[in-house]
Every structure is written in C-alpha cells, then in structure tokens.
Amino acid sequence: MSNLKTNLRATFDLAQEYLEGLCKLLDIWQPRQTHYFELPTPLSHEETKTKEHIEVKHHENDIALTHIKSAFTDFFKVGDQSGKVMKRHPGVVWLPKEAFVQFEPYLLKINELKSQFKNTVLSLDNSDARFDLVHSAVPGLITLAFYRQLHFEANNPYSIRYTWMTKHSTKSLTRKLALTMLERSSAYSNPRMIDQTSWQQLVEQEKRKVASLSENEMLRIRRPIKVTPEVNVRFADNRRYHVSGALPFLVFDDNPDLKLGLLANYQPKDDPRKQEHEYLVERLYLAKGV
C-alpha cells in the first residue's frame, strides 16, 4: 500500500506540473475568444435537491481566462462545498491553429496522467481501501473531479456549442431481484427523516406491489442523473460528437467564421416522475417492462 501511495502522489504531482505548464501557455498565446460560464457552487446541504433552475453567469476575455485557469486545478474540497456533487466549469478557449503544436503534448500528457491516477486507485477492489489510499496520498482531493479529462479539437470544426444534458441511469432486473432490493431497504435506519415504523410500512406496500407480478415479469429502473453541461462539436460535413462540459473546452482553429455557442440558463423540462401511473415503485423509479 505504501508503494501505491507513493506512486499515486508522484502521478498527481507530475499532473500538477503539466497543468501549471498548460496555464502558462494560455498566458503566452492570445486567444481569439474566451468564454467561461460560471455555475453556482454545489453545497453539502444541497446534495439531494433537484435544481429547478440554474443561472449561468457569462464571463469573457481576461476574466474568463482567469476562471478557466483556476478550473483546471479545481479538484479540492473547500469549505461547505459538496464532496459528492462536483462543480462544473463549462467554458471555451479559441486559440490559433499554430498554437496546437505547443499545447498538444501538455494536453495528452495531462490526460495520460489522470488515467494513470484513476487506474491506480481502481486497482484496489475495496472502496474503503480506495478512499484511504487517495486521501492519505492527496488529502482533500475530490477524486472524480481530478479524473476529468481535458477535451479539445484541432480538426477544423464548424461549430462549438453548449447544451444542458439530463442523463439517466438504466438498470433491468427481475421480480425476484427487485424484492431482494426492497427487503434490504426495509432495514435502513430513518432515511430522509421518516420514522422507522412509517418507513417499514412504506417498503411493505412496495413489496406487495412487486410480489403481485408474475414470476417472469421484467422490471426497469430508470433513474435521472443530475443535469450537466455538454459540449457539442459539429463539422461542415455534418459529422458531430459531444463531450462533457465539466471542464473548459479548447479549440484550435483559424477560421474566422467558426461558430461558438453560449450556455443558456437551465430550465427543466417536464419531470417524468410526475407521470406516477408509469411507476410501480415511484420512489425507486421502478417500472414494468425493459
């Protein structure tokens, strides 16, 4: 374990050096445009709340660049900031095409070191051991924030735009497995400020619903994940791809007509949970069908 800790710290320190080098390059090269979309900092007491609205504060030029350089090294928990819900740093830096020759080695090496760090952590099977390893090697680190890869494009895109993405975690399961899951949850202590008796009564009602199904019935859990900004890259021939907007995006291009989109405020669409009749167990997003 001591060797893993030493290796992990060495990988982290080297990644920090390359990130500092990347930020120095951003100071040397004059960006064509710089935009940073500041989002509210997630706080610990807000971790379970669903955002009804997210306001975006748009920064440009030098102020945006200052935010962007800080974003690349924002992976430590500070104050009442949540350690579970990570802060997102959407933004875009448009740089001359010739700058890519100097930036590419840094971008590739940083992503390589981040992957190496992640693989070292995941080499331990036990989650408690992983937690102890990370926080003994790099105290206060928000691990998932450090894992984030840097995204960039230097192959003549047509447009770089931002959107909000609401993703879902989907899992299929049998009636038997659903009952096992509910049986385990009945032993949980006082979840969400409900007294234990009321909680167990609620779970028993859910178990009866599931137990009433046929033995071969297939079920599905489709749980929404928190909304997150996403970068959409499109080319003139209509090829396109999208990547996470959790960190600023770098584009290297000399086309003056390159289209950069701004990130708008988030306004949620209709919540599928409101369609209660579709859910067998609304609390778990558990529905019939696959």
PDB file of C-alpha atoms in Angstrom:
ATOM      1  CA  MET A   1       0.000   0.000   0.000  1.00  0.00           C
ATOM      2  CA  SER A   2       2.887   2.393   0.742  1.00  0.00           C
ATOM      3  CA  ASN A   3       4.206   1.919  -2.811  1.00  0.00           C
ATOM      4  CA  LEU A   4       0.765   2.657  -4.234  1.00  0.00           C
ATOM      5  CA  LYS A   5       0.536   5.794  -2.117  1.00  0.00           C
ATOM      6  CA  THR A   6       3.971   6.967  -3.294  1.00  0.00           C
ATOM      7  CA  ASN A   7       3.133   6.261  -6.937  1.00  0.00           C
ATOM      8  CA  LEU A   8      -0.236   7.976  -6.655  1.00  0.00           C
ATOM      9  CA  ARG A   9       1.292  11.099  -5.127  1.00  0.00           C
ATOM     10  CA  ALA A  10       4.034  11.186  -7.757  1.00  0.00           C
ATOM     11  CA  THR A  11       1.466  10.903 -10.548  1.00  0.00           C
ATOM     12  CA  PHE A  12      -0.612  13.681  -9.007  1.00  0.00           C
ATOM     13  CA  ASP A  13       2.387  15.999  -8.570  1.00  0.00           C
ATOM     14  CA  LEU A  14       3.505  15.455 -12.165  1.00  0.00           C
ATOM     15  CA  ALA A  15      -0.016  16.162 -13.427  1.00  0.00           C
ATOM     16  CA  GLN A  16       0.025  19.385 -11.403  1.00  0.00           C
ATOM     17  CA  GLU A  17       3.284  20.415 -13.078  1.00  0.00           C
ATOM     18  CA  TYR A  18       1.836  19.839 -16.532  1.00  0.00           C
ATOM     19  CA  LEU A  19      -1.354  21.723 -15.603  1.00  0.00           C
ATOM     20  CA  GLU A  20       0.766  24.666 -14.491  1.00  0.00           C
ATOM     21  CA  GLY A  21       2.594  24.484 -17.826  1.00  0.00           C
ATOM     22  CA  LEU A  22      -0.745  24.460 -19.656  1.00  0.00           C
ATOM     23  CA  CYS A  23      -1.856  27.590 -17.798  1.00  0.00           C
ATOM     24  CA  LYS A  24       1.424  29.343 -18.677  1.00  0.00           C
ATOM     25  CA  LEU A  25       0.810  28.568 -22.340  1.00  0.00           C
ATOM     26  CA  LEU A  26      -2.646  30.128 -22.034  1.00  0.00           C
ATOM     27  CA  ASP A  27      -0.942  33.287 -20.790  1.00  0.00           C
ATOM     28  CA  ILE A  28       1.571  33.276 -23.648  1.00  0.00           C
ATOM     29  CA  TRP A  29      -0.870  32.736 -26.508  1.00  0.00           C
ATOM     30  CA  GLN A  30      -3.521  35.356 -27.233  1.00  0.00           C
ATOM     31  CA  PRO A  31      -6.907  33.577 -27.560  1.00  0.00           C
ATOM     32  CA  ARG A  32      -9.245  34.698 -30.321  1.00  0.00           C
ATOM     33  CA  GLN A  33     -12.185  34.352 -27.919  1.00  0.00           C
ATOM     34  CA  THR A  34     -12.541  33.158 -24.344  1.00  0.00           C
ATOM     35  CA  HIS A  35     -15.830  32.367 -22.612  1.00  0.00           C
ATOM     36  CA  TYR A  36     -16.480  30.970 -19.143  1.00  0.00           C
ATOM     37  CA  PHE A  37     -19.955  30.072 -17.911  1.00  0.00           C
ATOM     38  CA  GLU A  38     -19.929  30.324 -14.125  1.00  0.00           C
ATOM     39  CA  LEU A  39     -22.344  27.985 -12.329  1.00  0.00           C
ATOM     40  CA  PRO A  40     -23.360  28.016  -8.652  1.00  0.00           C
ATOM     41  CA  THR A  41     -21.055  26.028  -6.372  1.00  0.00           C
ATOM     42  CA  PRO A  42     -22.820  22.858  -5.106  1.00  0.00           C
ATOM     43  CA  LEU A  43     -23.027  22.924  -1.307  1.00  0.00           C
ATOM     44  CA  SER A  44     -23.092  19.936   1.046  1.00  0.00           C
ATOM     45  CA  HIS A  45     -26.626  20.613   2.321  1.00  0.00           C
ATOM     46  CA  GLU A  46     -27.967  20.781  -1.249  1.00  0.00           C
ATOM     47  CA  GLU A  47     -26.686  17.383  -2.420  1.00  0.00           C
ATOM     48  CA  THR A  48     -30.100  15.690  -2.533  1.00  0.00           C
ATOM     49  CA  LYS A  49     -32.010  18.628  -4.005  1.00  0.00           C
ATOM     50  CA  THR A  50     -33.088  18.754  -7.636  1.00  0.00           C
ATOM     51  CA  LYS A  51     -32.284  22.061  -9.312  1.00  0.00           C
ATOM     52  CA  GLU A  52     -35.404  23.789 -10.596  1.00  0.00           C
ATOM     53  CA  HIS A  53     -33.300  26.463 -12.268  1.00  0.00           C
ATOM     54  CA  ILE A  54     -29.588  27.024 -12.838  1.00  0.00           C
ATOM     55  CA  GLU A  55     -28.421  30.538 -13.594  1.00  0.00           C
ATOM     56  CA  VAL A  56     -25.340  30.948 -15.756  1.00  0.00           C
ATOM     57  CA  LYS A  57     -23.034  33.919 -15.293  1.00  0.00           C
ATOM     58  CA  HIS A  58     -21.178  34.607 -18.531  1.00  0.00           C
ATOM     59  CA  HIS A  59     -17.582  35.917 -18.443  1.00  0.00           C
ATOM     60  CA  GLU A  60     -15.422  36.875 -21.425  1.00  0.00           C
ATOM     61  CA  ASN A  61     -11.798  37.639 -22.298  1.00  0.00           C
ATOM     62  CA  ASP A  62      -9.314  38.151 -19.409  1.00  0.00           C
ATOM     63  CA  ILE A  63     -11.838  37.492 -16.636  1.00  0.00           C
ATOM     64  CA  ALA A  64     -12.959  34.311 -18.381  1.00  0.00           C
ATOM     65  CA  LEU A  65      -9.348  33.186 -18.815  1.00  0.00           C
ATOM     66  CA  THR A  66      -8.661  33.657 -15.085  1.00  0.00           C
ATOM     67  CA  HIS A  67     -11.667  31.458 -14.265  1.00  0.00           C
ATOM     68  CA  ILE A  68     -10.630  28.870 -16.831  1.00  0.00           C
ATOM     69  CA  LYS A  69      -7.083  28.509 -15.482  1.00  0.00           C
ATOM     70  CA  SER A  70      -8.485  28.047 -11.981  1.00  0.00           C
ATOM     71  CA  ALA A  71     -10.988  25.476 -13.280  1.00  0.00           C
ATOM     72  CA  PHE A  72      -8.239  23.145 -14.481  1.00  0.00           C
ATOM     73  CA  THR A  73      -6.927  22.786 -10.905  1.00  0.00           C
ATOM     74  CA  ASP A  74     -10.245  22.879  -9.039  1.00  0.00           C
ATOM     75  CA  PHE A  75     -10.312  19.401  -7.534  1.00  0.00           C
ATOM     76  CA  PHE A  76     -10.055  20.034  -3.769  1.00  0.00           C
ATOM     77  CA  LYS A  77     -12.969  20.375  -1.363  1.00  0.00           C
ATOM     78  CA  VAL A  78     -13.209  23.890   0.062  1.00  0.00           C
ATOM     79  CA  GLY A  79     -15.419  24.977   2.949  1.00  0.00           C
ATOM     80  CA  ASP A  80     -19.057  23.873   2.653  1.00  0.00           C
ATOM     81  CA  GLN A  81     -18.593  22.781  -0.956  1.00  0.00           C
ATOM     82  CA  SER A  82     -20.082  19.371  -1.689  1.00  0.00           C
ATOM     83  CA  GLY A  83     -17.663  16.484  -1.981  1.00  0.00           C
ATOM     84  CA  LYS A  84     -20.233  14.355  -3.834  1.00  0.00           C
ATOM     85  CA  VAL A  85     -21.767  16.784  -6.323  1.00  0.00           C
ATOM     86  CA  MET A  86     -18.869  18.233  -8.281  1.00  0.00           C
ATOM     87  CA  LYS A  87     -18.709  21.776  -9.566  1.00  0.00           C
ATOM     88  CA  ARG A  88     -18.849  22.081 -13.342  1.00  0.00           C
ATOM     89  CA  HIS A  89     -16.680  24.538 -15.273  1.00  0.00           C
ATOM     90  CA  PRO A  90     -18.121  24.974 -18.771  1.00  0.00           C
ATOM     91  CA  GLY A  91     -16.140  27.316 -20.977  1.00  0.00           C
ATOM     92  CA  VAL A  92     -14.287  27.553 -24.262  1.00  0.00           C
ATOM     93  CA  VAL A  93     -10.914  28.932 -25.330  1.00  0.00           C
ATOM     94  CA  TRP A  94     -10.490  29.588 -29.064  1.00  0.00           C
ATOM     95  CA  LEU A  95      -6.784  29.599 -29.913  1.00  0.00           C
ATOM     96  CA  PRO A  96      -4.822  29.977 -33.191  1.00  0.00           C
ATOM     97  CA  LYS A  97      -4.266  26.727 -35.061  1.00  0.00           C
ATOM     98  CA  GLU A  98      -0.466  27.088 -34.823  1.00  0.00           C
ATOM     99  CA  ALA A  99      -0.676  27.004 -31.012  1.00  0.00           C
ATOM    100  CA  PHE A 100      -1.738  23.352 -31.086  1.00  0.00           C
ATOM    101  CA  VAL A 101       1.837  22.191 -31.672  1.00  0.00           C
ATOM    102  CA  GLN A 102       2.803  23.546 -28.248  1.00  0.00           C
ATOM    103  CA  PHE A 103      -0.427  22.650 -26.438  1.00  0.00           C
ATOM    104  CA  GLU A 104      -0.875  19.076 -27.659  1.00  0.00           C
ATOM    105  CA  PRO A 105       1.980  17.474 -25.628  1.00  0.00           C
ATOM    106  CA  TYR A 106       0.603  19.037 -22.447  1.00  0.00           C
ATOM    107  CA  LEU A 107      -2.998  18.035 -23.143  1.00  0.00           C
ATOM    108  CA  LEU A 108      -2.084  14.452 -23.991  1.00  0.00           C
ATOM    109  CA  LYS A 109       0.255  14.065 -21.009  1.00  0.00           C
ATOM    110  CA  ILE A 110      -2.264  15.523 -18.549  1.00  0.00           C
ATOM    111  CA  ASN A 111      -4.964  13.118 -19.755  1.00  0.00           C
ATOM    112  CA  GLU A 112      -2.497  10.222 -19.610  1.00  0.00           C
ATOM    113  CA  LEU A 113      -1.551  11.051 -16.008  1.00  0.00           C
ATOM    114  CA  LYS A 114      -5.190  11.439 -14.977  1.00  0.00           C
ATOM    115  CA  SER A 115      -5.943   7.989 -16.431  1.00  0.00           C
ATOM    116  CA  GLN A 116      -2.876   6.536 -14.720  1.00  0.00           C
ATOM    117  CA  PHE A 117      -4.011   8.019 -11.396  1.00  0.00           C
ATOM    118  CA  LYS A 118      -7.517   6.587 -11.869  1.00  0.00           C
ATOM    119  CA  ASN A 119      -6.235   3.132 -12.800  1.00  0.00           C
ATOM    120  CA  THR A 120      -4.006   3.051  -9.724  1.00  0.00           C
ATOM    121  CA  VAL A 121      -6.962   3.876  -7.479  1.00  0.00           C
ATOM    122  CA  LEU A 122      -9.232   1.339  -9.172  1.00  0.00           C
ATOM    123  CA  SER A 123      -6.608  -1.381  -8.828  1.00  0.00           C
ATOM    124  CA  LEU A 124      -7.942  -1.781  -5.269  1.00  0.00           C
ATOM    125  CA  ASP A 125     -11.175  -3.758  -5.105  1.00  0.00           C
ATOM    126  CA  ASN A 126     -12.391  -2.368  -1.797  1.00  0.00           C
ATOM    127  CA  SER A 127     -13.994   1.097  -1.854  1.00  0.00           C
ATOM    128  CA  ASP A 128     -12.818   1.882   1.691  1.00  0.00           C
ATOM    129  CA  ALA A 129      -9.252   0.991   0.713  1.00  0.00           C
ATOM    130  CA  ARG A 130      -9.511   3.235  -2.341  1.00  0.00           C
ATOM    131  CA  PHE A 131     -10.767   6.111  -0.210  1.00  0.00           C
ATOM    132  CA  ASP A 132      -7.954   5.657   2.314  1.00  0.00           C
ATOM    133  CA  LEU A 133      -5.341   5.458  -0.457  1.00  0.00           C
ATOM    134  CA  VAL A 134      -6.466   8.660  -2.193  1.00  0.00           C
ATOM    135  CA  HIS A 135      -6.881  10.754   0.935  1.00  0.00           C
ATOM    136  CA  SER A 136      -3.647   9.638   2.509  1.00  0.00           C
ATOM    137  CA  ALA A 137      -1.760  10.428  -0.714  1.00  0.00           C
ATOM    138  CA  VAL A 138      -3.616  13.652  -1.585  1.00  0.00           C
ATOM    139  CA  PRO A 139      -5.681  14.922   1.397  1.00  0.00           C
ATOM    140  CA  GLY A 140      -8.883  16.745   0.500  1.00  0.00           C
ATOM    141  CA  LEU A 141      -8.911  15.643  -3.135  1.00  0.00           C
ATOM    142  CA  ILE A 142     -12.284  15.249  -4.858  1.00  0.00           C
ATOM    143  CA  THR A 143     -11.273  12.151  -6.792  1.00  0.00           C
ATOM    144  CA  LEU A 144     -13.877  12.279  -9.571  1.00  0.00           C
ATOM    145  CA  ALA A 145     -13.041  15.926 -10.242  1.00  0.00           C
ATOM    146  CA  PHE A 146      -9.374  15.051 -10.736  1.00  0.00           C
ATOM    147  CA  TYR A 147     -10.294  12.170 -13.079  1.00  0.00           C
ATOM    148  CA  ARG A 148     -11.886  14.587 -15.585  1.00  0.00           C
ATOM    149  CA  GLN A 149     -10.223  14.511 -18.972  1.00  0.00           C
ATOM    150  CA  LEU A 150      -9.384  17.669 -20.925  1.00  0.00           C
ATOM    151  CA  HIS A 151     -11.254  17.913 -24.238  1.00  0.00           C
ATOM    152  CA  PHE A 152     -10.007  19.781 -27.292  1.00  0.00           C
ATOM    153  CA  GLU A 153     -10.412  19.985 -31.072  1.00  0.00           C
ATOM    154  CA  ALA A 154      -7.962  20.995 -33.822  1.00  0.00           C
ATOM    155  CA  ASN A 155      -9.554  19.451 -36.936  1.00  0.00           C
ATOM    156  CA  ASN A 156     -11.483  22.364 -38.430  1.00  0.00           C
ATOM    157  CA  PRO A 157     -14.857  22.175 -36.660  1.00  0.00           C
ATOM    158  CA  TYR A 158     -17.843  24.102 -37.983  1.00  0.00           C
ATOM    159  CA  SER A 159     -19.277  24.968 -34.570  1.00  0.00           C
ATOM    160  CA  ILE A 160     -18.740  24.505 -30.827  1.00  0.00           C
ATOM    161  CA  ARG A 161     -21.980  24.816 -28.873  1.00  0.00           C
ATOM    162  CA  TYR A 162     -23.167  24.182 -25.327  1.00  0.00           C
ATOM    163  CA  THR A 163     -26.341  22.466 -24.183  1.00  0.00           C
ATOM    164  CA  TRP A 164     -27.739  21.006 -20.967  1.00  0.00           C
ATOM    165  CA  MET A 165     -27.926  17.224 -20.782  1.00  0.00           C
ATOM    166  CA  THR A 166     -30.131  15.234 -18.428  1.00  0.00           C
ATOM    167  CA  LYS A 167     -28.895  11.662 -18.400  1.00  0.00           C
ATOM    168  CA  HIS A 168     -30.483   8.545 -16.936  1.00  0.00           C
ATOM    169  CA  SER A 169     -29.033   5.502 -15.251  1.00  0.00           C
ATOM    170  CA  THR A 170     -30.938   2.463 -16.534  1.00  0.00           C
ATOM    171  CA  LYS A 171     -30.960  -0.993 -14.989  1.00  0.00           C
ATOM    172  CA  SER A 172     -33.098  -4.038 -15.833  1.00  0.00           C
ATOM    173  CA  LEU A 173     -33.958  -6.554 -13.126  1.00  0.00           C
ATOM    174  CA  THR A 174     -36.242  -9.483 -12.335  1.00  0.00           C
ATOM    175  CA  ARG A 175     -39.143  -9.546  -9.902  1.00  0.00           C
ATOM    176  CA  LYS A 176     -37.028 -11.644  -7.519  1.00  0.00           C
ATOM    177  CA  LEU A 177     -34.132  -9.184  -7.583  1.00  0.00           C
ATOM    178  CA  ALA A 178     -36.495  -6.240  -7.017  1.00  0.00           C
ATOM    179  CA  LEU A 179     -37.950  -7.959  -3.949  1.00  0.00           C
ATOM    180  CA  THR A 180     -34.447  -8.624  -2.625  1.00  0.00           C
ATOM    181  CA  MET A 181     -33.595  -4.941  -3.089  1.00  0.00           C
ATOM    182  CA  LEU A 182     -36.730  -3.869  -1.222  1.00  0.00           C
ATOM    183  CA  GLU A 183     -36.058  -6.371   1.566  1.00  0.00           C
ATOM    184  CA  ARG A 184     -32.635  -4.830   2.128  1.00  0.00           C
ATOM    185  CA  SER A 185     -34.003  -1.297   2.096  1.00  0.00           C
ATOM    186  CA  SER A 186     -36.511  -2.121   4.852  1.00  0.00           C
ATOM    187  CA  ALA A 187     -33.576  -2.403   7.268  1.00  0.00           C
ATOM    188  CA  TYR A 188     -32.263   1.095   6.521  1.00  0.00           C
ATOM    189  CA  SER A 189     -32.439   3.394   9.516  1.00  0.00           C
ATOM    190  CA  ASN A 190     -34.535   6.541   9.424  1.00  0.00           C
ATOM    191  CA  PRO A 191     -33.940   7.558   5.785  1.00  0.00           C
ATOM    192  CA  ARG A 192     -34.996  11.032   4.684  1.00  0.00           C
ATOM    193  CA  MET A 193     -36.292  11.987   8.130  1.00  0.00           C
ATOM    194  CA  ILE A 194     -39.055   9.322   8.133  1.00  0.00           C
ATOM    195  CA  ASP A 195     -39.546   7.428  11.375  1.00  0.00           C
ATOM    196  CA  GLN A 196     -38.631   3.755  11.208  1.00  0.00           C
ATOM    197  CA  THR A 197     -42.171   2.401  11.552  1.00  0.00           C
ATOM    198  CA  SER A 198     -43.532   4.578   8.725  1.00  0.00           C
ATOM    199  CA  TRP A 199     -40.548   3.667   6.579  1.00  0.00           C
ATOM    200  CA  GLN A 200     -41.078  -0.068   7.015  1.00  0.00           C
ATOM    201  CA  GLN A 201     -44.796   0.306   6.254  1.00  0.00           C
ATOM    202  CA  LEU A 202     -43.933   2.127   3.032  1.00  0.00           C
ATOM    203  CA  VAL A 203     -41.475  -0.583   1.967  1.00  0.00           C
ATOM    204  CA  GLU A 204     -44.017  -3.322   2.757  1.00  0.00           C
ATOM    205  CA  GLN A 205     -46.530  -1.630   0.455  1.00  0.00           C
ATOM    206  CA  GLU A 206     -43.911  -1.533  -2.293  1.00  0.00           C
ATOM    207  CA  LYS A 207     -43.048  -5.196  -1.751  1.00  0.00           C
ATOM    208  CA  ARG A 208     -46.700  -6.178  -2.106  1.00  0.00           C
ATOM    209  CA  LYS A 209     -46.901  -4.351  -5.445  1.00  0.00           C
ATOM    210  CA  VAL A 210     -43.874  -6.173  -6.788  1.00  0.00           C
ATOM    211  CA  ALA A 211     -44.919  -9.534  -5.327  1.00  0.00           C
ATOM    212  CA  SER A 212     -48.261  -9.287  -7.155  1.00  0.00           C
ATOM    213  CA  LEU A 213     -46.484  -9.507 -10.518  1.00  0.00           C
ATOM    214  CA  SER A 214     -45.883 -12.729 -12.387  1.00  0.00           C
ATOM    215  CA  GLU A 215     -42.624 -14.506 -11.622  1.00  0.00           C
ATOM    216  CA  ASN A 216     -41.237 -13.842 -15.113  1.00  0.00           C
ATOM    217  CA  GLU A 217     -42.056 -10.136 -15.144  1.00  0.00           C
ATOM    218  CA  MET A 218     -39.084  -7.956 -16.101  1.00  0.00           C
ATOM    219  CA  LEU A 219     -38.695  -4.579 -14.429  1.00  0.00           C
ATOM    220  CA  ARG A 220     -36.668  -1.458 -15.119  1.00  0.00           C
ATOM    221  CA  ILE A 221     -35.143   1.270 -13.001  1.00  0.00           C
ATOM    222  CA  ARG A 222     -34.526   4.446 -14.985  1.00  0.00           C
ATOM    223  CA  ARG A 223     -33.110   6.946 -12.533  1.00  0.00           C
ATOM    224  CA  PRO A 224     -32.369  10.517 -13.666  1.00  0.00           C
ATOM    225  CA  ILE A 225     -28.855  11.819 -13.021  1.00  0.00           C
ATOM    226  CA  LYS A 226     -28.214  15.468 -12.236  1.00  0.00           C
ATOM    227  CA  VAL A 227     -28.268  17.785 -15.221  1.00  0.00           C
ATOM    228  CA  THR A 228     -24.862  18.707 -16.618  1.00  0.00           C
ATOM    229  CA  PRO A 229     -23.460  20.970 -19.364  1.00  0.00           C
ATOM    230  CA  GLU A 230     -22.304  19.313 -22.557  1.00  0.00           C
ATOM    231  CA  VAL A 231     -20.131  20.453 -25.471  1.00  0.00           C
ATOM    232  CA  ASN A 232     -21.458  19.688 -28.953  1.00  0.00           C
ATOM    233  CA  VAL A 233     -18.867  19.749 -31.742  1.00  0.00           C
ATOM    234  CA  ARG A 234     -20.077  19.788 -35.342  1.00  0.00           C
ATOM    235  CA  PHE A 235     -18.160  19.686 -38.635  1.00  0.00           C
ATOM    236  CA  ALA A 236     -19.115  21.111 -42.039  1.00  0.00           C
ATOM    237  CA  ASP A 237     -19.920  17.627 -43.391  1.00  0.00           C
ATOM    238  CA  ASN A 238     -22.405  17.135 -40.511  1.00  0.00           C
ATOM    239  CA  ARG A 239     -20.163  14.805 -38.536  1.00  0.00           C
ATOM    240  CA  ARG A 240     -20.602  15.607 -34.883  1.00  0.00           C
ATOM    241  CA  TYR A 241     -19.810  14.425 -31.384  1.00  0.00           C
ATOM    242  CA  HIS A 242     -20.409  15.550 -27.832  1.00  0.00           C
ATOM    243  CA  VAL A 243     -18.278  15.510 -24.698  1.00  0.00           C
ATOM    244  CA  SER A 244     -18.670  16.575 -21.098  1.00  0.00           C
ATOM    245  CA  GLY A 245     -18.669  20.306 -20.433  1.00  0.00           C
ATOM    246  CA  ALA A 246     -17.419  19.839 -16.881  1.00  0.00           C
ATOM    247  CA  LEU A 247     -14.109  21.475 -17.828  1.00  0.00           C
ATOM    248  CA  PRO A 248     -13.333  24.227 -20.342  1.00  0.00           C
ATOM    249  CA  PHE A 249     -13.003  23.107 -23.956  1.00  0.00           C
ATOM    250  CA  LEU A 250     -10.022  24.166 -26.093  1.00  0.00           C
ATOM    251  CA  VAL A 251     -10.403  24.680 -29.842  1.00  0.00           C
ATOM    252  CA  PHE A 252      -7.502  25.447 -32.193  1.00  0.00           C
ATOM    253  CA  ASP A 253      -8.719  26.983 -35.438  1.00  0.00           C
ATOM    254  CA  ASP A 254      -8.061  29.914 -37.792  1.00  0.00           C
ATOM    255  CA  ASN A 255     -11.473  30.052 -39.480  1.00  0.00           C
ATOM    256  CA  PRO A 256     -12.979  33.454 -38.552  1.00  0.00           C
ATOM    257  CA  ASP A 257     -16.453  32.023 -39.187  1.00  0.00           C
ATOM    258  CA  LEU A 258     -16.173  29.303 -36.533  1.00  0.00           C
ATOM    259  CA  LYS A 259     -19.429  29.425 -34.592  1.00  0.00           C
ATOM    260  CA  LEU A 260     -19.233  29.434 -30.792  1.00  0.00           C
ATOM    261  CA  GLY A 261     -22.444  28.990 -28.847  1.00  0.00           C
ATOM    262  CA  LEU A 262     -23.112  30.231 -25.319  1.00  0.00           C
ATOM    263  CA  LEU A 263     -24.531  28.211 -22.428  1.00  0.00           C
ATOM    264  CA  ALA A 264     -28.014  29.407 -21.530  1.00  0.00           C
ATOM    265  CA  ASN A 265     -29.669  29.258 -18.110  1.00  0.00           C
ATOM    266  CA  TYR A 266     -31.096  25.832 -17.292  1.00  0.00           C
ATOM    267  CA  GLN A 267     -34.871  25.481 -17.197  1.00  0.00           C
ATOM    268  CA  PRO A 268     -36.060  21.917 -16.514  1.00  0.00           C
ATOM    269  CA  LYS A 269     -38.470  20.159 -18.818  1.00  0.00           C
ATOM    270  CA  ASP A 270     -41.380  18.096 -17.553  1.00  0.00           C
ATOM    271  CA  ASP A 271     -40.193  15.639 -14.899  1.00  0.00           C
ATOM    272  CA  PRO A 272     -41.066  12.014 -15.846  1.00  0.00           C
ATOM    273  CA  ARG A 273     -41.671  11.334 -12.132  1.00  0.00           C
ATOM    274  CA  LYS A 274     -44.861  13.391 -12.439  1.00  0.00           C
ATOM    275  CA  GLN A 275     -46.326  10.581 -14.538  1.00  0.00           C
ATOM    276  CA  GLU A 276     -46.881   8.489 -11.430  1.00  0.00           C
ATOM    277  CA  HIS A 277     -49.032   5.912 -13.167  1.00  0.00           C
ATOM    278  CA  GLU A 278     -45.985   4.717 -15.113  1.00  0.00           C
ATOM    279  CA  TYR A 279     -44.088   3.736 -11.962  1.00  0.00           C
ATOM    280  CA  LEU A 280     -44.700   0.607  -9.963  1.00  0.00           C
ATOM    281  CA  VAL A 281     -42.483   1.996  -7.167  1.00  0.00           C
ATOM    282  CA  GLU A 282     -42.218   5.728  -7.756  1.00  0.00           C
ATOM    283  CA  ARG A 283     -39.533   6.207  -5.075  1.00  0.00           C
ATOM    284  CA  LEU A 284     -37.111   3.927  -6.944  1.00  0.00           C
ATOM    285  CA  TYR A 285     -38.173   4.869 -10.496  1.00  0.00           C
ATOM    286  CA  LEU A 286     -39.145   1.191 -10.788  1.00  0.00           C
ATOM    287  CA  ALA A 287     -41.405   0.418 -13.725  1.00  0.00           C
ATOM    288  CA  LYS A 288     -42.691  -2.638 -15.575  1.00  0.00           C
ATOM    289  CA  GLY A 289     -41.021  -3.537 -18.846  1.00  0.00           C
ATOM    290  CA  VAL A 290     -37.445  -3.434 -20.140  1.00  0.00           C
TER     291      VAL A 290
END
